Amino acid sequence: MKTDRLFCDLPASALQSFEAIKYATAYPKGAVLFVEGQAPRGIFVLCKGRVKLSICSTDGKTLILKIAESGEVLGLSATISGKPYELTAETVDPCQINFVKREDFLRFLREHSEACLRVAEQLSEKYNTACREIRSLGLSHSAAEKLARLLLDWSARNGEANKQEPRVKLALTHEEIAQMIGTSRETVTRLFAELKKRQIVQAKGSTLVIRNKAALKSLATV
Amino acid sequence: MPAEKCHAFPAIYAGFVTGVTVTGDSYHCGSSLTLINQNVMESATQPSCYYCEFRPDRLFCDMPVDALQLLDTVKSLAIHPKGSVLFAEGRPARGIFVLCDGRAKLSICSETGKRLMLRIAGPGEVLGLGAAMSGTPYEISAELLDTSQVMFIRRKDLLKFLRDHSDLCIRVVQMLSQDLHAAYERVRSIGLARTRRPRAAQAD
């Protein structure tokens, strides 16, 4: 279970002290782990389940940054820097989560340099996704372009990238997809209808089959 | 080409360091003398960070003396002309760049060549840190706005350096957190602005 995960795969001594400071908790679906603007209490290591990470504007508009999967550490940068949480985290499924208090975590990092390097890696990865988000939000013209890129991203993450007709499981509603690419629910529904009409994608229940990958790619790089 | 300049220094240094480890019994050896001469020359072009007047004010540079000595052996200093590109988006991460003085423009580029400016980095900032830590390609491009002195540390040396000095590692983690905060701020300003017009206004 712990091998392929960036943060859990620590040397035995570090793991032991991590065991001592963590609180294992189960959260139901739809629970809010932390809200943006709150003072950081600590980190949340996602062991099982998925968590929606979003940011909110003052007028209530929501932008979903990412759906975090198991193995990820949430609230990391806020906990380290002591600034308020910059995101809101809400569980999508029932989740198994390890919580570590801020002061415990900082002491743990000071004592275990290996863990510290892992944290740096995690932060870099997050920075990478944030930069990609900036690129896609700031430099794409149309919602169609962003939707095409999102679908290609998802198919790549499921290991279906090299297949002729990759499959994507749509775990989000149109509303949530709209919040991921910064557009309205209506636009997403219209775009999906258009893609289906042009035979680029085909819906099979909640699974989407990409029939024409080349066309989708050209949409993504307008 | 400044990139080649950066590579040349550590090579000379590696030669020097191995030279010192054997000088104990090769006192009469002619080659070790030339190596020592090289050292004198090197210290002329590569001043130790210990004497830097800005060091106490800079998060990365303000480190204990033993770490500084190690840093002096792995760093390479070079003056880069204004407008030179320190690293370009998508290129494999060779290492980190510390701006000793001057400013650098950080930007992000789309496949079609459109460019979005992220921010201007100032003196003392560490660039390319995220990519160097994770070993992924640089996620942004950095271009110098002034003629600047830049310290380069290779990825391999940096990782070893951090493993040996855990207090520095925490500092690196703090810097990464700050970068991430800035990036999220930017996502918010771009992604949640109502129209394209305010986005343009916030870009500066």
GROMACS .gro file of C-alpha atoms in nm:
model
  426
    1MET     CA    1   0.000   0.000   0.000
    2LYS     CA    2   0.270   0.247   0.092
    3THR     CA    3   0.525   0.172  -0.180
    4ASP     CA    4   0.425   0.384  -0.477
    5ARG     CA    5   0.326   0.687  -0.276
    6LEU     CA    6   0.548   0.984  -0.257
    7PHE     CA    7   0.488   1.062   0.106
    8CYS     CA    8   0.405   0.730   0.267
    9ASP     CA    9   0.713   0.547   0.141
   10LEU     CA   10   0.950   0.674   0.410
   11PRO     CA   11   1.233   0.502   0.595
   12ALA     CA   12   1.120   0.296   0.894
   13SER     CA   13   1.241   0.541   1.158
   14ALA     CA   14   1.059   0.831   0.997
   15LEU     CA   15   0.746   0.625   0.952
   16GLN     CA   16   0.751   0.534   1.318
   17SER     CA   17   0.757   0.893   1.433
   18PHE     CA   18   0.496   0.977   1.172
   19GLU     CA   19   0.271   0.707   1.320
   20ALA     CA   20   0.306   0.875   1.656
   21ILE     CA   21   0.187   1.219   1.542
   22LYS     CA   22  -0.086   1.129   1.294
   23TYR     CA   23  -0.457   1.109   1.364
   24ALA     CA   24  -0.636   0.861   1.138
   25THR     CA   25  -0.989   0.976   1.061
   26ALA     CA   26  -1.269   0.869   0.831
   27TYR     CA   27  -1.469   1.139   0.658
   28PRO     CA   28  -1.806   1.097   0.486
   29LYS     CA   29  -1.871   1.215   0.133
   30GLY     CA   30  -1.912   1.591   0.106
   31ALA     CA   31  -1.717   1.678   0.421
   32VAL     CA   32  -1.509   1.996   0.413
   33LEU     CA   33  -1.152   1.941   0.533
   34PHE     CA   34  -1.053   2.305   0.525
   35VAL     CA   35  -1.176   2.628   0.376
   36GLU     CA   36  -0.964   2.886   0.201
   37GLY     CA   37  -0.871   3.176   0.424
   38GLN     CA   38  -0.867   2.965   0.742
   39ALA     CA   39  -0.552   2.967   0.951
   40PRO     CA   40  -0.363   2.644   0.880
   41ARG     CA   41  -0.420   2.373   1.138
   42GLY     CA   42  -0.213   2.101   0.975
   43ILE     CA   43  -0.181   1.866   0.682
   44PHE     CA   44  -0.421   1.604   0.556
   45VAL     CA   45  -0.272   1.292   0.398
   46LEU     CA   46  -0.530   1.135   0.172
   47CYS     CA   47  -0.510   0.757   0.216
   48LYS     CA   48  -0.827   0.653   0.040
   49GLY     CA   49  -1.089   0.836  -0.163
   50ARG     CA   50  -1.089   1.156  -0.364
   51VAL     CA   51  -1.098   1.521  -0.260
   52LYS     CA   52  -1.210   1.821  -0.462
   53LEU     CA   53  -0.979   2.122  -0.441
   54SER     CA   54  -1.130   2.454  -0.536
   55ILE     CA   55  -1.085   2.827  -0.503
   56CYS     CA   56  -1.361   3.077  -0.464
   57SER     CA   57  -1.401   3.440  -0.563
   58THR     CA   58  -1.558   3.701  -0.337
   59ASP     CA   59  -1.875   3.697  -0.547
   60GLY     CA   60  -1.914   3.322  -0.498
   61LYS     CA   61  -1.779   3.188  -0.826
   62THR     CA   62  -1.598   2.856  -0.784
   63LEU     CA   63  -1.305   2.719  -0.979
   64ILE     CA   64  -1.208   2.356  -0.928
   65LEU     CA   65  -0.834   2.318  -0.947
   66LYS     CA   66  -0.803   1.948  -0.921
   67ILE     CA   67  -0.950   1.627  -0.791
   68ALA     CA   68  -0.685   1.492  -0.555
   69GLU     CA   69  -0.641   1.116  -0.541
   70SER     CA   70  -0.509   0.887  -0.271
   71GLY     CA   71  -0.149   0.944  -0.166
   72GLU     CA   72  -0.166   1.318  -0.197
   73VAL     CA   73  -0.094   1.557   0.088
   74LEU     CA   74  -0.337   1.846   0.122
   75GLY     CA   75  -0.285   2.181   0.291
   76LEU     CA   76   0.090   2.138   0.268
   77SER     CA   77   0.211   2.479   0.159
   78ALA     CA   78  -0.017   2.668   0.395
   79THR     CA   79   0.096   2.453   0.686
   80ILE     CA   80   0.462   2.512   0.607
   81SER     CA   81   0.442   2.883   0.540
   82GLY     CA   82   0.184   2.954   0.809
   83LYS     CA   83  -0.030   3.155   0.567
   84PRO     CA   84  -0.403   3.083   0.542
   85TYR     CA   85  -0.513   2.784   0.334
   86GLU     CA   86  -0.527   2.895  -0.028
   87LEU     CA   87  -0.779   2.630  -0.136
   88THR     CA   88  -1.095   2.466  -0.016
   89ALA     CA   89  -1.088   2.087   0.014
   90GLU     CA   90  -1.407   1.886   0.009
   91THR     CA   91  -1.435   1.506  -0.004
   92VAL     CA   92  -1.595   1.353  -0.313
   93ASP     CA   93  -1.610   0.998  -0.178
   94PRO     CA   94  -1.600   0.863   0.176
   95CYS     CA   95  -1.233   0.920   0.263
   96GLN     CA   96  -0.969   0.778   0.492
   97ILE     CA   97  -0.745   1.062   0.601
   98ASN     CA   98  -0.443   1.106   0.827
   99PHE     CA   99  -0.431   1.444   0.992
  100VAL     CA  100  -0.109   1.586   1.136
  101LYS     CA  101  -0.103   1.900   1.347
  102ARG     CA  102   0.108   2.188   1.220
  103GLU     CA  103   0.364   2.205   1.502
  104ASP     CA  104   0.404   1.826   1.503
  105PHE     CA  105   0.456   1.827   1.129
  106LEU     CA  106   0.715   2.104   1.131
  107ARG     CA  107   0.910   1.926   1.403
  108PHE     CA  108   0.885   1.602   1.207
  109LEU     CA  109   1.032   1.773   0.899
  110ARG     CA  110   1.317   1.918   1.098
  111GLU     CA  111   1.406   1.577   1.234
  112HIS     CA  112   1.374   1.375   0.915
  113SER     CA  113   1.552   1.522   0.616
  114GLU     CA  114   1.429   1.241   0.391
  115ALA     CA  115   1.069   1.341   0.459
  116CYS     CA  116   1.163   1.700   0.395
  117LEU     CA  117   1.286   1.612   0.047
  118ARG     CA  118   0.963   1.426  -0.020
  119VAL     CA  119   0.765   1.730   0.084
  120ALA     CA  120   0.972   1.940  -0.155
  121GLU     CA  121   0.886   1.695  -0.431
  122GLN     CA  122   0.515   1.710  -0.350
  123LEU     CA  123   0.524   2.088  -0.349
  124SER     CA  124   0.702   2.093  -0.683
  125GLU     CA  125   0.439   1.868  -0.829
  126LYS     CA  126   0.164   2.096  -0.703
  127TYR     CA  127   0.348   2.395  -0.843
  128ASN     CA  128   0.367   2.220  -1.175
  129THR     CA  129  -0.011   2.164  -1.185
  130ALA     CA  130  -0.074   2.522  -1.077
  131CYS     CA  131   0.140   2.646  -1.365
  132ARG     CA  132  -0.047   2.427  -1.608
  133GLU     CA  133  -0.372   2.561  -1.474
  134ILE     CA  134  -0.251   2.917  -1.525
  135ARG     CA  135  -0.148   2.829  -1.879
  136SER     CA  136  -0.477   2.673  -1.970
  137LEU     CA  137  -0.687   2.948  -1.807
  138GLY     CA  138  -0.480   3.240  -1.919
  139LEU     CA  139  -0.376   3.140  -2.266
  140SER     CA  140  -0.665   2.946  -2.417
  141HIS     CA  141  -0.921   3.124  -2.619
  142SER     CA  142  -1.231   2.917  -2.599
  143ALA     CA  143  -1.407   2.684  -2.363
  144ALA     CA  144  -1.397   2.416  -2.637
  145GLU     CA  145  -1.020   2.425  -2.629
  146LYS     CA  146  -1.012   2.388  -2.252
  147LEU     CA  147  -1.265   2.105  -2.250
  148ALA     CA  148  -1.070   1.916  -2.518
  149ARG     CA  149  -0.751   1.956  -2.315
  150LEU     CA  150  -0.925   1.839  -1.999
  151LEU     CA  151  -1.054   1.524  -2.170
  152LEU     CA  152  -0.710   1.447  -2.314
  153ASP     CA  153  -0.556   1.502  -1.970
  154TRP     CA  154  -0.799   1.263  -1.809
  155SER     CA  155  -0.746   0.995  -2.070
  156ALA     CA  156  -0.369   1.027  -2.023
  157ARG     CA  157  -0.401   0.988  -1.649
  158ASN     CA  158  -0.597   0.666  -1.680
  159GLY     CA  159  -0.320   0.511  -1.886
  160GLU     CA  160  -0.537   0.512  -2.196
  161ALA     CA  161  -0.334   0.769  -2.386
  162ASN     CA  162  -0.182   0.528  -2.636
  163LYS     CA  163  -0.504   0.350  -2.721
  164GLN     CA  164  -0.684   0.412  -3.047
  165GLU     CA  165  -1.006   0.502  -2.871
  166PRO     CA  166  -0.929   0.603  -2.513
  167ARG     CA  167  -1.202   0.579  -2.252
  168VAL     CA  168  -1.263   0.840  -1.988
  169LYS     CA  169  -1.479   0.782  -1.685
  170LEU     CA  170  -1.673   1.098  -1.615
  171ALA     CA  171  -1.676   1.123  -1.240
  172LEU     CA  172  -1.790   1.485  -1.238
  173THR     CA  173  -2.113   1.657  -1.325
  174HIS     CA  174  -2.131   1.913  -1.606
  175GLU     CA  175  -2.151   2.179  -1.337
  176GLU     CA  176  -1.823   2.062  -1.186
  177ILE     CA  177  -1.653   2.031  -1.524
  178ALA     CA  178  -1.762   2.389  -1.592
  179GLN     CA  179  -1.598   2.494  -1.267
  180MET     CA  180  -1.281   2.313  -1.366
  181ILE     CA  181  -1.239   2.501  -1.693
  182GLY     CA  182  -1.386   2.830  -1.580
  183THR     CA  183  -1.706   2.842  -1.783
  184SER     CA  184  -2.078   2.787  -1.730
  185ARG     CA  185  -2.269   2.460  -1.697
  186GLU     CA  186  -2.471   2.543  -2.009
  187THR     CA  187  -2.157   2.583  -2.218
  188VAL     CA  188  -2.024   2.244  -2.109
  189THR     CA  189  -2.351   2.072  -2.198
  190ARG     CA  190  -2.355   2.246  -2.535
  191LEU     CA  191  -1.991   2.153  -2.603
  192PHE     CA  192  -2.053   1.788  -2.516
  193ALA     CA  193  -2.353   1.781  -2.749
  194GLU     CA  194  -2.139   1.930  -3.023
  195LEU     CA  195  -1.858   1.679  -2.971
  196LYS     CA  196  -2.108   1.395  -2.985
  197LYS     CA  197  -2.271   1.533  -3.297
  198ARG     CA  198  -1.935   1.553  -3.471
  199GLN     CA  199  -1.867   1.193  -3.363
  200ILE     CA  200  -1.555   1.296  -3.177
  201VAL     CA  201  -1.676   1.141  -2.854
  202GLN     CA  202  -1.943   0.889  -2.770
  203ALA     CA  203  -2.113   0.846  -2.433
  204LYS     CA  204  -2.162   0.498  -2.290
  205GLY     CA  205  -2.332   0.550  -1.956
  206SER     CA  206  -2.091   0.754  -1.747
  207THR     CA  207  -1.796   0.651  -1.964
  208LEU     CA  208  -1.688   0.865  -2.252
  209VAL     CA  209  -1.520   0.700  -2.551
  210ILE     CA  210  -1.295   0.929  -2.752
  211ARG     CA  211  -1.364   0.818  -3.107
  212ASN     CA  212  -1.154   1.070  -3.290
  213LYS     CA  213  -0.846   1.155  -3.088
  214ALA     CA  214  -0.683   1.355  -3.369
  215ALA     CA  215  -0.983   1.586  -3.393
  216LEU     CA  216  -0.986   1.637  -3.016
  217LYS     CA  217  -0.613   1.713  -3.021
  218SER     CA  218  -0.653   1.971  -3.292
  219LEU     CA  219  -0.932   2.130  -3.088
  220ALA     CA  220  -0.699   2.145  -2.789
  221THR     CA  221  -0.421   2.325  -2.976
  222VAL     CA  222  -0.616   2.592  -3.164
  223MET     CA  223   2.612   3.122  -2.470
  224PRO     CA  224   2.573   3.152  -2.093
  225ALA     CA  225   2.445   2.798  -2.053
  226GLU     CA  226   2.780   2.654  -2.161
  227LYS     CA  227   2.961   2.888  -1.929
  228CYS     CA  228   2.765   2.744  -1.638
  229HIS     CA  229   2.869   2.392  -1.725
  230ALA     CA  230   3.234   2.475  -1.756
  231PHE     CA  231   3.284   2.588  -1.398
  232PRO     CA  232   3.181   2.276  -1.207
  233ALA     CA  233   3.408   2.070  -1.433
  234ILE     CA  234   3.711   2.275  -1.331
  235TYR     CA  235   3.597   2.257  -0.972
  236ALA     CA  236   3.560   1.882  -0.973
  237GLY     CA  237   3.920   1.860  -1.094
  238PHE     CA  238   4.035   2.086  -0.816
  239VAL     CA  239   3.855   1.907  -0.539
  240THR     CA  240   3.998   1.567  -0.632
  241GLY     CA  241   4.337   1.737  -0.652
  242VAL     CA  242   4.314   1.854  -0.293
  243THR     CA  243   4.220   1.517  -0.153
  244VAL     CA  244   4.546   1.367  -0.280
  245THR     CA  245   4.784   1.659  -0.208
  246GLY     CA  246   4.872   1.503   0.129
  247ASP     CA  247   5.127   1.261  -0.020
  248SER     CA  248   5.179   1.412  -0.362
  249TYR     CA  249   5.353   1.719  -0.229
  250HIS     CA  250   5.624   1.716  -0.496
  251CYS     CA  251   5.389   1.642  -0.776
  252GLY     CA  252   5.389   1.913  -1.041
  253SER     CA  253   5.030   1.863  -1.140
  254SER     CA  254   4.901   1.935  -0.790
  255LEU     CA  255   5.081   2.269  -0.804
  256THR     CA  256   4.899   2.367  -1.120
  257LEU     CA  257   4.579   2.264  -0.951
  258ILE     CA  258   4.653   2.494  -0.661
  259ASN     CA  259   4.721   2.773  -0.906
  260GLN     CA  260   4.389   2.702  -1.063
  261ASN     CA  261   4.236   2.735  -0.720
  262VAL     CA  262   4.376   3.085  -0.680
  263MET     CA  263   4.237   3.181  -1.018
  264GLU     CA  264   3.906   3.024  -0.941
  265SER     CA  265   3.867   3.205  -0.614
  266ALA     CA  266   3.926   3.525  -0.805
  267THR     CA  267   3.637   3.459  -1.042
  268GLN     CA  268   3.424   3.275  -0.786
  269PRO     CA  269   3.415   3.482  -0.469
  270SER     CA  270   3.291   3.295  -0.166
  271CYS     CA  271   2.933   3.363  -0.067
  272TYR     CA  272   3.066   3.415   0.286
  273TYR     CA  273   3.170   3.771   0.200
  274CYS     CA  274   2.846   3.865   0.027
  275GLU     CA  275   2.696   4.170   0.198
  276PHE     CA  276   2.342   4.071   0.105
  277ARG     CA  277   2.368   3.720   0.245
  278PRO     CA  278   2.198   3.778   0.583
  279ASP     CA  279   1.886   3.919   0.416
  280ARG     CA  280   1.832   3.634   0.174
  281LEU     CA  281   1.635   3.326   0.261
  282PHE     CA  282   1.839   3.082   0.057
  283CYS     CA  283   2.183   3.234   0.101
  284ASP     CA  284   2.170   3.288   0.478
  285MET     CA  285   2.310   2.950   0.580
  286PRO     CA  286   2.555   2.823   0.841
  287VAL     CA  287   2.927   2.845   0.767
  288ASP     CA  288   2.983   2.475   0.701
  289ALA     CA  289   2.699   2.475   0.450
  290LEU     CA  290   2.844   2.786   0.287
  291GLN     CA  291   3.178   2.613   0.241
  292LEU     CA  292   3.005   2.323   0.072
  293LEU     CA  293   2.805   2.567  -0.138
  294ASP     CA  294   3.127   2.729  -0.258
  295THR     CA  295   3.241   2.396  -0.398
  296VAL     CA  296   2.922   2.321  -0.590
  297LYS     CA  297   2.813   2.664  -0.710
  298SER     CA  298   2.919   2.835  -1.028
  299LEU     CA  299   2.890   3.209  -1.064
  300ALA     CA  300   2.854   3.380  -1.398
  301ILE     CA  301   2.755   3.719  -1.530
  302HIS     CA  302   2.475   3.686  -1.780
  303PRO     CA  303   2.392   3.969  -2.019
  304LYS     CA  304   2.055   4.140  -2.015
  305GLY     CA  305   1.795   3.949  -2.216
  306SER     CA  306   1.955   3.608  -2.186
  307VAL     CA  307   1.727   3.316  -2.112
  308LEU     CA  308   1.825   3.129  -1.797
  309PHE     CA  309   1.596   2.840  -1.875
  310ALA     CA  310   1.308   2.776  -2.109
  311GLU     CA  311   0.981   2.606  -2.040
  312GLY     CA  312   0.975   2.237  -2.131
  313ARG     CA  313   1.352   2.192  -2.114
  314PRO     CA  314   1.484   1.928  -1.873
  315ALA     CA  315   1.575   2.080  -1.536
  316ARG     CA  316   1.954   2.106  -1.508
  317GLY     CA  317   1.957   2.284  -1.177
  318ILE     CA  318   1.863   2.599  -0.992
  319PHE     CA  319   1.958   2.960  -1.057
  320VAL     CA  320   2.000   3.209  -0.776
  321LEU     CA  321   1.979   3.572  -0.879
  322CYS     CA  322   2.262   3.752  -0.700
  323ASP     CA  323   2.153   4.084  -0.846
  324GLY     CA  324   1.925   4.206  -1.122
  325ARG     CA  325   1.575   4.098  -1.213
  326ALA     CA  326   1.430   3.817  -1.421
  327LYS     CA  327   1.101   3.793  -1.605
  328LEU     CA  328   0.907   3.472  -1.543
  329SER     CA  329   0.659   3.375  -1.809
  330ILE     CA  330   0.457   3.084  -1.934
  331CYS     CA  331   0.387   3.000  -2.296
  332SER     CA  332   0.112   2.821  -2.488
  333GLU     CA  333   0.176   2.573  -2.769
  334THR     CA  334   0.083   2.838  -3.018
  335GLY     CA  335   0.345   3.077  -2.884
  336LYS     CA  336   0.125   3.309  -2.684
  337ARG     CA  337   0.302   3.431  -2.373
  338LEU     CA  338   0.167   3.514  -2.028
  339MET     CA  339   0.386   3.695  -1.787
  340LEU     CA  340   0.376   3.554  -1.434
  341ARG     CA  341   0.588   3.795  -1.235
  342ILE     CA  342   0.924   3.961  -1.207
  343ALA     CA  343   1.174   3.793  -0.978
  344GLY     CA  344   1.414   4.013  -0.784
  345PRO     CA  345   1.762   3.977  -0.634
  346GLY     CA  346   1.809   3.684  -0.397
  347GLU     CA  347   1.536   3.473  -0.551
  348VAL     CA  348   1.587   3.110  -0.644
  349LEU     CA  349   1.455   3.013  -0.987
  350GLY     CA  350   1.377   2.671  -1.127
  351LEU     CA  351   1.352   2.521  -0.781
  352GLY     CA  352   1.035   2.319  -0.832
  353ALA     CA  353   1.152   2.156  -1.153
  354ALA     CA  354   1.495   2.083  -1.010
  355MET     CA  355   1.351   1.920  -0.698
  356SER     CA  356   1.113   1.693  -0.884
  357GLY     CA  357   1.329   1.635  -1.192
  358THR     CA  358   1.050   1.739  -1.427
  359PRO     CA  359   1.100   1.988  -1.712
  360TYR     CA  360   1.102   2.356  -1.622
  361GLU     CA  361   0.739   2.470  -1.603
  362ILE     CA  362   0.812   2.834  -1.677
  363SER     CA  363   1.071   3.040  -1.865
  364ALA     CA  364   1.305   3.290  -1.704
  365GLU     CA  365   1.462   3.575  -1.895
  366LEU     CA  366   1.696   3.834  -1.744
  367LEU     CA  367   1.584   4.194  -1.750
  368ASP     CA  368   1.921   4.328  -1.637
  369THR     CA  369   2.277   4.216  -1.677
  370SER     CA  370   2.303   4.002  -1.366
  371GLN     CA  371   2.529   3.780  -1.167
  372VAL     CA  372   2.368   3.440  -1.137
  373MET     CA  373   2.469   3.145  -0.926
  374PHE     CA  374   2.401   2.806  -1.077
  375ILE     CA  375   2.381   2.481  -0.881
  376ARG     CA  376   2.340   2.153  -1.059
  377ARG     CA  377   2.042   1.941  -0.967
  378LYS     CA  378   2.253   1.648  -0.850
  379ASP     CA  379   2.466   1.869  -0.627
  380LEU     CA  380   2.161   2.046  -0.489
  381LEU     CA  381   1.988   1.724  -0.387
  382LYS     CA  382   2.299   1.597  -0.214
  383PHE     CA  383   2.347   1.934  -0.048
  384LEU     CA  384   1.992   1.930   0.088
  385ARG     CA  385   2.021   1.575   0.210
  386ASP     CA  386   2.326   1.672   0.415
  387HIS     CA  387   2.173   1.992   0.554
  388SER     CA  388   1.818   1.936   0.671
  389ASP     CA  389   1.772   2.293   0.793
  390LEU     CA  390   1.831   2.412   0.439
  391CYS     CA  391   1.586   2.161   0.311
  392ILE     CA  392   1.317   2.318   0.528
  393ARG     CA  393   1.405   2.653   0.380
  394VAL     CA  394   1.372   2.516   0.030
  395VAL     CA  395   1.034   2.374   0.123
  396GLN     CA  396   0.933   2.720   0.251
  397MET     CA  397   1.040   2.880  -0.075
  398LEU     CA  398   0.843   2.626  -0.273
  399SER     CA  399   0.538   2.701  -0.060
  400GLN     CA  400   0.574   3.069  -0.138
  401ASP     CA  401   0.598   2.996  -0.510
  402LEU     CA  402   0.290   2.783  -0.486
  403HIS     CA  403   0.099   3.054  -0.300
  404ALA     CA  404   0.188   3.303  -0.572
  405ALA     CA  405   0.078   3.058  -0.841
  406TYR     CA  406  -0.259   2.999  -0.672
  407GLU     CA  407  -0.306   3.374  -0.637
  408ARG     CA  408  -0.252   3.400  -1.010
  409VAL     CA  409  -0.494   3.116  -1.084
  410ARG     CA  410  -0.753   3.301  -0.880
  411SER     CA  411  -0.700   3.631  -1.055
  412ILE     CA  412  -0.711   3.476  -1.402
  413GLY     CA  413  -0.971   3.210  -1.351
  414LEU     CA  414  -1.226   3.400  -1.150
  415ALA     CA  415  -1.215   3.740  -1.314
  416ARG     CA  416  -1.547   3.814  -1.478
  417THR     CA  417  -1.429   3.930  -1.817
  418ARG     CA  418  -1.108   3.938  -2.014
  419ARG     CA  419  -1.058   4.306  -1.948
  420PRO     CA  420  -0.987   4.292  -1.573
  421ARG     CA  421  -0.754   3.998  -1.635
  422ALA     CA  422  -0.541   4.215  -1.857
  423ALA     CA  423  -0.538   4.485  -1.592
  424GLN     CA  424  -0.422   4.243  -1.325
  425ALA     CA  425  -0.149   4.103  -1.544
  426ASP     CA  426   0.086   4.390  -1.471
   0.00000   0.00000   0.00000
